[in-house]
CSV table of C-alpha atoms in Angstrom, one decimal:
chain,number,residue,atom,x,y,z
A,1,UNK,CA,11.0,4.0,-32.5
A,2,UNK,CA,9.3,4.3,-29.1
A,3,UNK,CA,7.2,7.2,-30.4
A,4,UNK,CA,6.0,5.1,-33.3
A,5,UNK,CA,4.5,2.8,-30.7
A,6,UNK,CA,2.6,5.7,-29.1
A,7,UNK,CA,1.3,6.8,-32.5
A,8,UNK,CA,0.2,3.3,-33.3
A,9,UNK,CA,-1.6,3.1,-30.0
A,10,UNK,CA,-3.4,6.5,-30.5
A,11,UNK,CA,-4.4,5.4,-34.0
A,12,UNK,CA,-5.8,2.2,-32.7
A,13,UNK,CA,-7.8,4.2,-30.1
A,14,UNK,CA,-9.2,6.4,-32.9
A,15,UNK,CA,-10.2,3.3,-34.8
A,16,UNK,CA,-12.4,2.3,-31.8
A,17,UNK,CA,-14.0,5.8,-31.6
A,18,UNK,CA,-14.8,6.4,-35.3
A,19,UNK,CA,-17.9,4.9,-36.8
A,20,UNK,CA,-16.2,3.9,-40.1
A,21,UNK,CA,-13.1,1.8,-40.7
A,22,UNK,CA,-9.7,3.4,-40.6
A,23,UNK,CA,-6.4,2.1,-41.6
A,24,UNK,CA,-3.9,1.9,-38.7
A,25,UNK,CA,-0.9,0.1,-37.4
A,26,UNK,CA,-1.6,-3.0,-35.4
A,27,UNK,CA,-0.3,-1.7,-32.1
A,28,UNK,CA,0.4,-4.9,-30.4
A,29,UNK,CA,2.0,-6.4,-33.4
A,30,UNK,CA,4.1,-3.3,-34.0
A,31,UNK,CA,5.3,-3.2,-30.4
A,32,UNK,CA,6.2,-6.9,-30.4
A,33,UNK,CA,8.3,-6.4,-33.6
A,34,UNK,CA,10.1,-3.3,-32.3
A,35,UNK,CA,10.8,-4.9,-28.9
A,36,UNK,CA,12.6,-7.7,-30.6
A,37,UNK,CA,15.0,-5.2,-32.1
A,38,UNK,CA,16.3,-4.0,-28.7
A,39,UNK,CA,16.7,-4.9,-25.1
A,40,UNK,CA,13.7,-4.4,-22.8
A,41,UNK,CA,13.2,-1.0,-21.2
A,42,UNK,CA,11.7,-1.3,-17.7
A,43,UNK,CA,10.4,1.6,-15.5
A,44,UNK,CA,10.6,0.8,-11.7
A,45,UNK,CA,8.3,2.9,-9.5
A,46,UNK,CA,8.4,3.3,-5.7
A,47,UNK,CA,9.3,5.3,-2.7
A,48,UNK,CA,8.9,5.6,1.0
A,49,UNK,CA,10.6,3.3,3.5
A,50,UNK,CA,13.0,0.5,3.1
A,51,UNK,CA,10.2,-2.0,2.8
A,52,UNK,CA,9.3,-0.5,-0.6
A,53,UNK,CA,12.7,0.6,-1.7
A,54,UNK,CA,14.9,-2.5,-1.1
A,55,UNK,CA,12.6,-5.0,-2.9
A,56,UNK,CA,12.5,-2.6,-5.9
A,57,UNK,CA,16.3,-2.6,-6.0
A,58,UNK,CA,16.3,-6.4,-5.6
A,59,UNK,CA,14.2,-6.7,-8.7
A,60,UNK,CA,16.4,-4.2,-10.6
A,61,UNK,CA,19.5,-6.4,-9.7
A,62,UNK,CA,17.6,-9.5,-10.8
A,63,UNK,CA,16.7,-7.9,-14.2
A,64,UNK,CA,20.4,-6.9,-14.8
A,65,UNK,CA,21.5,-10.4,-14.0
A,66,UNK,CA,19.0,-12.0,-16.3
A,67,UNK,CA,19.7,-9.5,-19.1
A,68,UNK,CA,22.8,-7.4,-19.0
A,69,UNK,CA,21.4,-5.1,-21.8
A,70,UNK,CA,18.1,-4.2,-20.0
A,71,UNK,CA,17.5,-0.5,-19.6
A,72,UNK,CA,16.2,0.6,-16.2
A,73,UNK,CA,14.9,3.8,-14.8
A,74,UNK,CA,13.6,4.4,-11.3
A,75,UNK,CA,10.8,6.8,-10.8
A,76,UNK,CA,9.7,8.0,-7.3
A,77,UNK,CA,10.3,10.4,-4.5
A,78,UNK,CA,11.9,10.9,-1.1
A,79,UNK,CA,15.5,11.1,0.1
A,80,UNK,CA,15.6,7.5,1.2
A,81,UNK,CA,14.8,6.2,-2.3
A,82,UNK,CA,17.2,8.7,-4.0
A,83,UNK,CA,20.1,7.6,-1.8
A,84,UNK,CA,19.4,3.9,-2.1
A,85,UNK,CA,19.0,3.8,-5.9
A,86,UNK,CA,22.1,6.1,-6.4
A,87,UNK,CA,24.1,3.7,-4.2
A,88,UNK,CA,22.8,0.8,-6.4
A,89,UNK,CA,23.9,2.6,-9.6
A,90,UNK,CA,20.4,3.1,-10.9
A,91,UNK,CA,19.2,6.1,-12.9
A,92,UNK,CA,16.5,8.0,-11.1
A,93,UNK,CA,13.9,10.7,-11.7
A,94,UNK,CA,11.5,12.3,-9.2
A,95,UNK,CA,7.8,12.6,-9.5
A,96,UNK,CA,5.3,14.3,-7.2
A,97,UNK,CA,2.6,12.3,-5.5
A,98,UNK,CA,-0.4,13.2,-3.3
A,99,UNK,CA,-0.5,11.0,-0.2
A,100,UNK,CA,-3.8,10.0,1.5
A,101,UNK,CA,-3.2,10.5,5.2
A,102,UNK,CA,-5.1,8.9,8.0
A,103,UNK,CA,-4.8,12.0,10.1
A,104,UNK,CA,-5.5,15.7,9.6
A,105,UNK,CA,-2.5,17.6,8.2
A,106,UNK,CA,-1.8,20.8,6.2
A,107,UNK,CA,-0.3,18.5,3.5
A,108,UNK,CA,-3.7,17.0,3.0
A,109,UNK,CA,-4.8,20.2,1.3
A,110,UNK,CA,-1.9,20.0,-1.1
A,111,UNK,CA,-2.3,16.3,-1.9
A,112,UNK,CA,-4.7,16.9,-4.9
A,113,UNK,CA,-2.4,19.5,-6.4
A,114,UNK,CA,0.6,17.2,-5.9
A,115,UNK,CA,-1.3,14.4,-7.6
A,116,UNK,CA,-2.1,16.6,-10.6
A,117,UNK,CA,1.5,17.6,-11.0
A,118,UNK,CA,2.5,14.0,-10.6
A,119,UNK,CA,0.1,13.1,-13.4
A,120,UNK,CA,1.6,15.5,-15.9
A,121,UNK,CA,5.2,14.7,-14.8
A,122,UNK,CA,4.4,11.0,-15.4
A,123,UNK,CA,2.8,11.8,-18.8
A,124,UNK,CA,6.0,13.5,-20.0
A,125,UNK,CA,8.5,11.1,-18.4
A,126,UNK,CA,6.8,8.0,-19.8
A,127,UNK,CA,6.4,9.6,-23.2
A,128,UNK,CA,10.1,10.3,-23.4
A,129,UNK,CA,11.3,7.0,-21.9
A,130,UNK,CA,8.5,4.8,-23.3
A,131,UNK,CA,9.3,1.6,-21.4
A,132,UNK,CA,8.2,-1.9,-22.4
A,133,UNK,CA,6.7,-2.4,-18.9
A,134,UNK,CA,6.3,-0.7,-15.6
A,135,UNK,CA,6.9,-2.4,-12.3
A,136,UNK,CA,5.6,-0.7,-9.1
A,137,UNK,CA,6.0,-1.5,-5.4
A,138,UNK,CA,2.6,0.0,-4.7
A,139,UNK,CA,2.3,3.1,-2.5
A,140,UNK,CA,0.8,6.4,-3.4
A,141,UNK,CA,3.8,7.3,-5.5
A,142,UNK,CA,2.9,4.6,-8.0
A,143,UNK,CA,-0.7,5.5,-8.7
A,144,UNK,CA,-0.2,8.3,-11.4
A,145,UNK,CA,2.6,6.5,-13.3
A,146,UNK,CA,0.4,3.4,-13.4
A,147,UNK,CA,-2.6,5.2,-14.9
A,148,UNK,CA,-0.4,7.1,-17.4
A,149,UNK,CA,1.2,3.8,-18.4
A,150,UNK,CA,-2.3,2.5,-19.2
A,151,UNK,CA,-3.0,5.5,-21.4
A,152,UNK,CA,0.2,4.6,-23.4
A,153,UNK,CA,-0.8,0.9,-23.6
A,154,UNK,CA,2.2,0.0,-21.4
A,155,UNK,CA,1.6,-3.2,-19.3
A,156,UNK,CA,1.6,-2.5,-15.6
A,157,UNK,CA,2.9,-5.0,-13.0
A,158,UNK,CA,2.6,-4.2,-9.3
A,159,UNK,CA,3.8,-6.0,-6.2
A,160,UNK,CA,1.8,-6.2,-2.9
A,161,UNK,CA,4.1,-6.8,0.1
A,162,UNK,CA,1.5,-7.2,2.7
A,163,UNK,CA,-1.0,-10.0,3.4
A,164,UNK,CA,-3.9,-7.4,3.2
A,165,UNK,CA,-3.4,-5.0,0.3
A,166,UNK,CA,-3.2,-1.3,0.8
A,167,UNK,CA,-5.4,1.3,-0.9
A,168,UNK,CA,-2.8,2.2,-3.6
A,169,UNK,CA,-2.5,-1.3,-4.9
A,170,UNK,CA,-6.2,-1.9,-4.8
A,171,UNK,CA,-6.5,1.1,-7.2
A,172,UNK,CA,-3.4,0.2,-9.3
A,173,UNK,CA,-4.8,-3.4,-9.7
A,174,UNK,CA,-7.6,-2.0,-11.8
A,175,UNK,CA,-5.1,-1.1,-14.6
A,176,UNK,CA,-2.5,-3.8,-13.8
A,177,UNK,CA,-1.8,-6.8,-16.0
A,178,UNK,CA,-0.4,-8.7,-13.0
A,179,UNK,CA,-0.3,-8.3,-9.2
A,180,UNK,CA,2.6,-10.1,-7.6
A,181,UNK,CA,1.9,-11.1,-4.0
A,182,UNK,CA,4.0,-12.0,-1.0
A,183,UNK,CA,1.4,-14.0,0.9
A,184,UNK,CA,-0.8,-16.8,-0.5
A,185,UNK,CA,-3.9,-15.3,1.3
A,186,UNK,CA,-3.6,-12.0,-0.7
A,187,UNK,CA,-4.8,-13.6,-4.0
A,188,UNK,CA,-8.5,-13.4,-3.0
A,189,UNK,CA,-8.3,-9.6,-3.1
A,190,UNK,CA,-7.5,-9.6,-6.8
A,191,UNK,CA,-9.7,-12.5,-7.8
A,192,UNK,CA,-13.1,-12.5,-9.7
A,193,UNK,CA,-16.2,-11.5,-7.7
A,194,UNK,CA,-18.1,-14.3,-5.9
A,195,UNK,CA,-20.9,-14.1,-8.4
A,196,UNK,CA,-18.4,-15.1,-11.2
A,197,UNK,CA,-18.4,-11.7,-12.9
A,198,UNK,CA,-15.3,-9.8,-13.5
A,199,UNK,CA,-11.9,-10.6,-15.0
A,200,UNK,CA,-9.9,-13.6,-14.0
A,201,UNK,CA,-7.6,-13.3,-11.0
A,202,UNK,CA,-4.4,-11.3,-11.6
A,203,UNK,CA,-2.5,-12.5,-8.6
A,204,UNK,CA,0.8,-14.5,-8.9
A,205,UNK,CA,2.4,-15.6,-5.6
A,206,UNK,CA,6.1,-14.9,-5.7
A,207,UNK,CA,7.0,-13.8,-2.1
A,208,UNK,CA,8.9,-10.6,-1.3
A,209,UNK,CA,12.1,-9.8,-3.2
A,210,UNK,CA,15.2,-9.9,-0.9
A,211,UNK,CA,18.6,-8.3,-1.9
A,212,UNK,CA,21.3,-11.1,-2.1
A,213,UNK,CA,23.8,-9.2,0.0
A,214,UNK,CA,21.5,-9.4,3.0
A,215,UNK,CA,21.9,-13.2,2.9
A,216,UNK,CA,25.6,-13.6,2.2
A,217,UNK,CA,27.4,-12.0,5.1
A,218,UNK,CA,30.6,-13.6,6.3
A,219,UNK,CA,30.3,-14.6,9.9
A,220,UNK,CA,34.0,-14.6,10.7
A,221,UNK,CA,34.4,-11.2,9.2
A,222,UNK,CA,31.3,-10.0,10.9
A,223,UNK,CA,32.5,-11.1,14.3
A,224,UNK,CA,35.6,-8.9,13.8
A,225,UNK,CA,33.5,-6.0,12.5
A,226,UNK,CA,31.3,-6.0,15.6
A,227,UNK,CA,34.0,-7.1,18.0
A,228,UNK,CA,31.9,-10.0,19.3
A,229,UNK,CA,32.7,-13.5,20.6
A,230,UNK,CA,31.8,-16.5,18.5
A,231,UNK,CA,30.6,-18.6,21.4
A,232,UNK,CA,28.1,-16.0,22.8
A,233,UNK,CA,24.5,-15.8,21.5
A,234,UNK,CA,23.7,-12.6,19.5
A,235,UNK,CA,20.4,-10.7,19.3
A,236,UNK,CA,19.6,-8.3,16.5
A,237,UNK,CA,17.0,-5.6,17.1
A,238,UNK,CA,15.6,-3.7,14.2
A,239,UNK,CA,12.6,-1.5,13.8
A,240,UNK,CA,13.1,-1.2,10.1
A,241,UNK,CA,14.8,1.6,8.2
A,242,UNK,CA,12.8,4.3,10.1
A,243,UNK,CA,13.2,2.8,13.6
A,244,UNK,CA,10.5,1.9,16.1
A,245,UNK,CA,10.1,4.0,19.2
A,246,UNK,CA,8.3,1.4,21.4
A,247,UNK,CA,10.8,-1.3,20.5
A,248,UNK,CA,13.7,1.0,21.3
A,249,UNK,CA,12.1,1.8,24.7
A,250,UNK,CA,11.6,-1.9,25.4
A,251,UNK,CA,15.2,-2.7,24.6
A,252,UNK,CA,16.5,0.1,26.8
A,253,UNK,CA,14.3,-1.2,29.6
A,254,UNK,CA,15.7,-4.7,29.1
A,255,UNK,CA,19.3,-3.6,28.4
A,256,UNK,CA,21.0,-4.5,31.6
A,257,UNK,CA,19.4,-8.0,31.6
A,258,UNK,CA,20.2,-8.5,28.0
A,259,UNK,CA,23.9,-7.6,28.0
A,260,UNK,CA,24.5,-10.0,30.9
A,261,UNK,CA,23.5,-12.9,28.8
A,262,UNK,CA,23.7,-11.9,25.1
A,263,UNK,CA,25.5,-9.7,22.6
A,264,UNK,CA,23.1,-7.2,21.1
A,265,UNK,CA,23.1,-5.3,17.7
A,266,UNK,CA,20.5,-2.5,17.8
A,267,UNK,CA,19.4,-0.6,14.7
A,268,UNK,CA,17.3,2.2,16.3
A,269,UNK,CA,16.6,4.6,13.4
A,270,UNK,CA,18.1,7.9,12.4
A,271,UNK,CA,15.5,10.0,14.1
A,272,UNK,CA,15.8,8.3,17.5
A,273,UNK,CA,19.6,7.6,17.5
A,274,UNK,CA,20.6,10.6,19.7
A,275,UNK,CA,17.9,9.9,22.3
A,276,UNK,CA,18.7,6.2,22.5
A,277,UNK,CA,22.5,6.9,22.7
A,278,UNK,CA,22.0,9.4,25.5
A,279,UNK,CA,20.1,6.8,27.6
A,280,UNK,CA,22.7,4.1,26.8
A,281,UNK,CA,25.6,6.4,27.8
A,282,UNK,CA,23.7,7.2,31.0
A,283,UNK,CA,23.3,3.5,31.9
A,284,UNK,CA,27.0,2.8,31.1
A,285,UNK,CA,28.1,5.6,33.4
A,286,UNK,CA,25.7,4.7,36.2
A,287,UNK,CA,26.9,1.1,36.1
A,288,UNK,CA,30.6,1.7,35.6
A,289,UNK,CA,31.4,-0.5,38.6
A,290,UNK,CA,29.0,-3.3,37.7
A,291,UNK,CA,27.0,-3.7,34.4
A,292,UNK,CA,28.6,-0.7,32.6
A,293,UNK,CA,31.5,-2.7,31.1
A,294,UNK,CA,29.1,-5.4,29.9
A,295,UNK,CA,27.1,-2.8,28.0
A,296,UNK,CA,30.3,-1.6,26.3
A,297,UNK,CA,31.4,-5.1,25.5
A,298,UNK,CA,28.1,-6.6,24.4
A,299,UNK,CA,26.0,-3.8,22.9
A,300,UNK,CA,26.3,-2.1,19.5
A,301,UNK,CA,24.0,0.8,18.6
A,302,UNK,CA,23.5,2.0,15.0
A,303,UNK,CA,21.1,4.6,13.5
A,304,UNK,CA,20.8,2.5,10.3
A,305,UNK,CA,22.6,-0.5,8.8
A,306,UNK,CA,23.0,-0.5,5.0
A,307,UNK,CA,22.4,-3.7,3.2
A,308,UNK,CA,26.0,-4.8,3.4
A,309,UNK,CA,26.3,-4.1,7.1
A,310,UNK,CA,22.8,-5.7,7.7
A,311,UNK,CA,24.0,-8.8,5.9
A,312,UNK,CA,27.0,-8.9,8.3
A,313,UNK,CA,24.6,-8.5,11.3
A,314,UNK,CA,22.3,-11.2,10.1
A,315,UNK,CA,25.3,-13.6,9.7
A,316,UNK,CA,26.2,-13.4,13.4
A,317,UNK,CA,22.6,-13.2,14.7
A,318,UNK,CA,20.8,-16.1,16.5
A,319,UNK,CA,17.5,-14.3,17.3
A,320,UNK,CA,15.9,-11.3,15.6
A,321,UNK,CA,13.5,-8.9,17.2
A,322,UNK,CA,11.7,-7.0,14.4
A,323,UNK,CA,8.7,-5.1,13.3
A,324,UNK,CA,6.1,-6.8,11.1
A,325,UNK,CA,6.9,-5.3,7.8
A,326,UNK,CA,6.9,-7.8,4.9
A,327,UNK,CA,10.5,-7.2,3.9
A,328,UNK,CA,11.7,-7.9,7.4
A,329,UNK,CA,9.7,-11.1,7.6
A,330,UNK,CA,10.9,-12.5,4.3
A,331,UNK,CA,14.5,-11.6,5.1
A,332,UNK,CA,14.2,-13.5,8.4
A,333,UNK,CA,12.6,-16.5,6.7
A,334,UNK,CA,15.3,-16.6,4.0
A,335,UNK,CA,17.8,-16.8,6.8
A,336,UNK,CA,15.9,-19.3,8.9
A,337,UNK,CA,16.3,-17.3,12.0
A,338,UNK,CA,13.8,-17.6,14.9
A,339,UNK,CA,12.2,-14.3,15.5
A,340,UNK,CA,10.2,-12.2,17.9
A,341,UNK,CA,7.8,-9.9,15.9
A,342,UNK,CA,6.4,-6.7,17.5
A,343,UNK,CA,4.0,-5.3,14.8
A,344,UNK,CA,3.0,-1.7,14.6
A,345,UNK,CA,-0.3,-1.1,16.4
A,346,UNK,CA,-3.5,-0.1,14.7
A,347,UNK,CA,-3.3,3.3,16.3
A,348,UNK,CA,-0.3,4.1,14.1
A,349,UNK,CA,-1.1,2.1,11.0
A,350,UNK,CA,-3.9,0.4,9.0
A,351,UNK,CA,-3.0,-2.9,10.8
A,352,UNK,CA,-1.0,-4.4,7.9
A,353,UNK,CA,1.9,-5.4,10.2
A,354,UNK,CA,-0.4,-7.3,12.5
A,355,UNK,CA,-1.9,-9.2,9.6
A,356,UNK,CA,1.6,-10.0,8.4
A,357,UNK,CA,2.8,-11.1,11.8
A,358,UNK,CA,-0.2,-13.4,12.3
A,359,UNK,CA,0.6,-15.1,9.0
A,360,UNK,CA,4.3,-15.4,10.1
A,361,UNK,CA,3.2,-16.8,13.5
A,362,UNK,CA,1.9,-19.9,11.7
A,363,UNK,CA,5.5,-20.7,10.8
A,364,UNK,CA,6.8,-20.5,14.4
A,365,UNK,CA,7.6,-16.8,14.9
A,366,UNK,CA,6.7,-15.3,18.3
A,367,UNK,CA,4.3,-12.3,18.1
A,368,UNK,CA,4.0,-9.8,20.9
A,369,UNK,CA,1.7,-6.8,20.8
A,370,UNK,CA,3.2,-3.5,21.6
A,371,UNK,CA,1.0,-3.0,24.6
A,372,UNK,CA,2.3,-6.2,26.1
A,373,UNK,CA,6.0,-5.6,25.9
A,374,UNK,CA,7.9,-5.9,29.1
A,375,UNK,CA,11.6,-6.6,29.9
A,376,UNK,CA,10.6,-9.9,31.5
A,377,UNK,CA,8.6,-11.1,28.4
A,378,UNK,CA,11.4,-10.1,26.0
A,379,UNK,CA,14.2,-11.9,27.9
A,380,UNK,CA,11.9,-14.9,28.6
A,381,UNK,CA,10.9,-15.4,25.0
A,382,UNK,CA,14.6,-15.1,23.9
A,383,UNK,CA,15.6,-17.8,26.4
A,384,UNK,CA,12.7,-20.1,25.2
A,385,UNK,CA,13.6,-19.7,21.6
A,386,UNK,CA,17.3,-20.5,22.3
A,387,UNK,CA,16.4,-23.9,23.8
A,388,UNK,CA,18.2,-26.2,21.3
A,389,UNK,CA,15.3,-28.4,20.3
A,390,UNK,CA,12.8,-25.5,19.9
A,391,UNK,CA,15.5,-23.4,18.1
A,392,UNK,CA,16.0,-26.2,15.5
A,393,UNK,CA,12.2,-26.7,15.0
A,394,UNK,CA,11.4,-23.0,14.6
A,395,UNK,CA,14.4,-22.4,12.3
A,396,UNK,CA,13.3,-25.2,10.0
A,397,UNK,CA,9.7,-24.1,10.0
A,398,UNK,CA,10.4,-20.4,9.4
A,399,UNK,CA,12.5,-21.3,6.4
A,400,UNK,CA,9.6,-22.9,4.7
A,401,UNK,CA,7.9,-19.5,4.6
A,402,UNK,CA,10.8,-18.1,2.5
A,403,UNK,CA,10.6,-17.6,-1.3
A,404,UNK,CA,14.2,-17.0,-2.2
A,405,UNK,CA,13.6,-16.6,-5.9
A,406,UNK,CA,11.0,-13.9,-5.7
A,407,UNK,CA,13.1,-11.2,-7.5
A,408,UNK,CA,14.2,-13.6,-10.2
A,409,UNK,CA,10.7,-14.8,-10.9
A,410,UNK,CA,9.4,-11.2,-11.2
A,411,UNK,CA,12.3,-10.3,-13.5
A,412,UNK,CA,11.6,-13.3,-15.7
A,413,UNK,CA,8.0,-12.3,-16.2
A,414,UNK,CA,8.9,-8.6,-16.9
A,415,UNK,CA,11.4,-9.7,-19.5
A,416,UNK,CA,9.0,-11.9,-21.4
């Protein structure tokens, strides 16, 4: 049946090109009729870091909850995506993509060829699967599938996590039916031109999808899992799924001070785990007659926390130290946890985390630039946030930033 839809679409296109009338199927009417005979089939496209992958899975889970018969397929690339979607029980196919880099690299020469391969892969995969809609999380992986979907008359929905959209979503928005946004300020990038020309705005504010298991950790079980005390304040440090070198360095510089006052859960990233562990082991040995036992008792180091373990960590945490990725911020807001945000600098990014952090700062989060991190500032800011009156105020204010039904709202629109 799916291929009848393609034939209908092609015949409709021929009708536009020929000078004389031609009898053809009404594509939109045909597709609507056929869609009513079966459950929706949705293609989910993404890849890269956890900030793109986990919201994609959150939407997939919301779709399954809303319609148990929905058919889903994830399209993307990268080992992180493959592992995450496999763990979530989602079918998966890979597609090549040409990434635009901000620095010179050998891979820059290969990007056009990867993009061409990705186009033809997308052409075939979408022809065979023929979804009712395609939902993307932006990023360079999503560009070719989105344009191919347009060729097949498949509606494209994309989600922009950051307050200022990236290049990929600016491109995808040209063929998208709807752009879901996390921040209210993002809508202006997808609105009509100031002179009134152009199509109506495509943006719908929904927030950033958050996986439910991140918000439902059992504190009593988590205290046993981390071997922590219930009456001692706990700090969670995370640089995202890939870690953050400068944050790791700052925590190591502050470690002796931190463990004397707090319990610390530290997700440092797979690539930096061995280096961080070596330094921690050295500190523990050097302070074996003083602060060493406190490090052993009050500090837990992990290369990466899966969603279930992160949910447990969130449940025992009082203060979160994090990067400025949108996924991190919306998880923090959903929990109502006061936070210290250390965004990635413009020397290593397009500045999106700084823009996100500045928006989050309006809701009470502390923002510290990488260049200004010192052990004194970190410890001092934690102590100030833990002052009972301020803690309650910041917690309540941060929670107003949350949009806990983002995934469900996206799923509802995709299933219409």
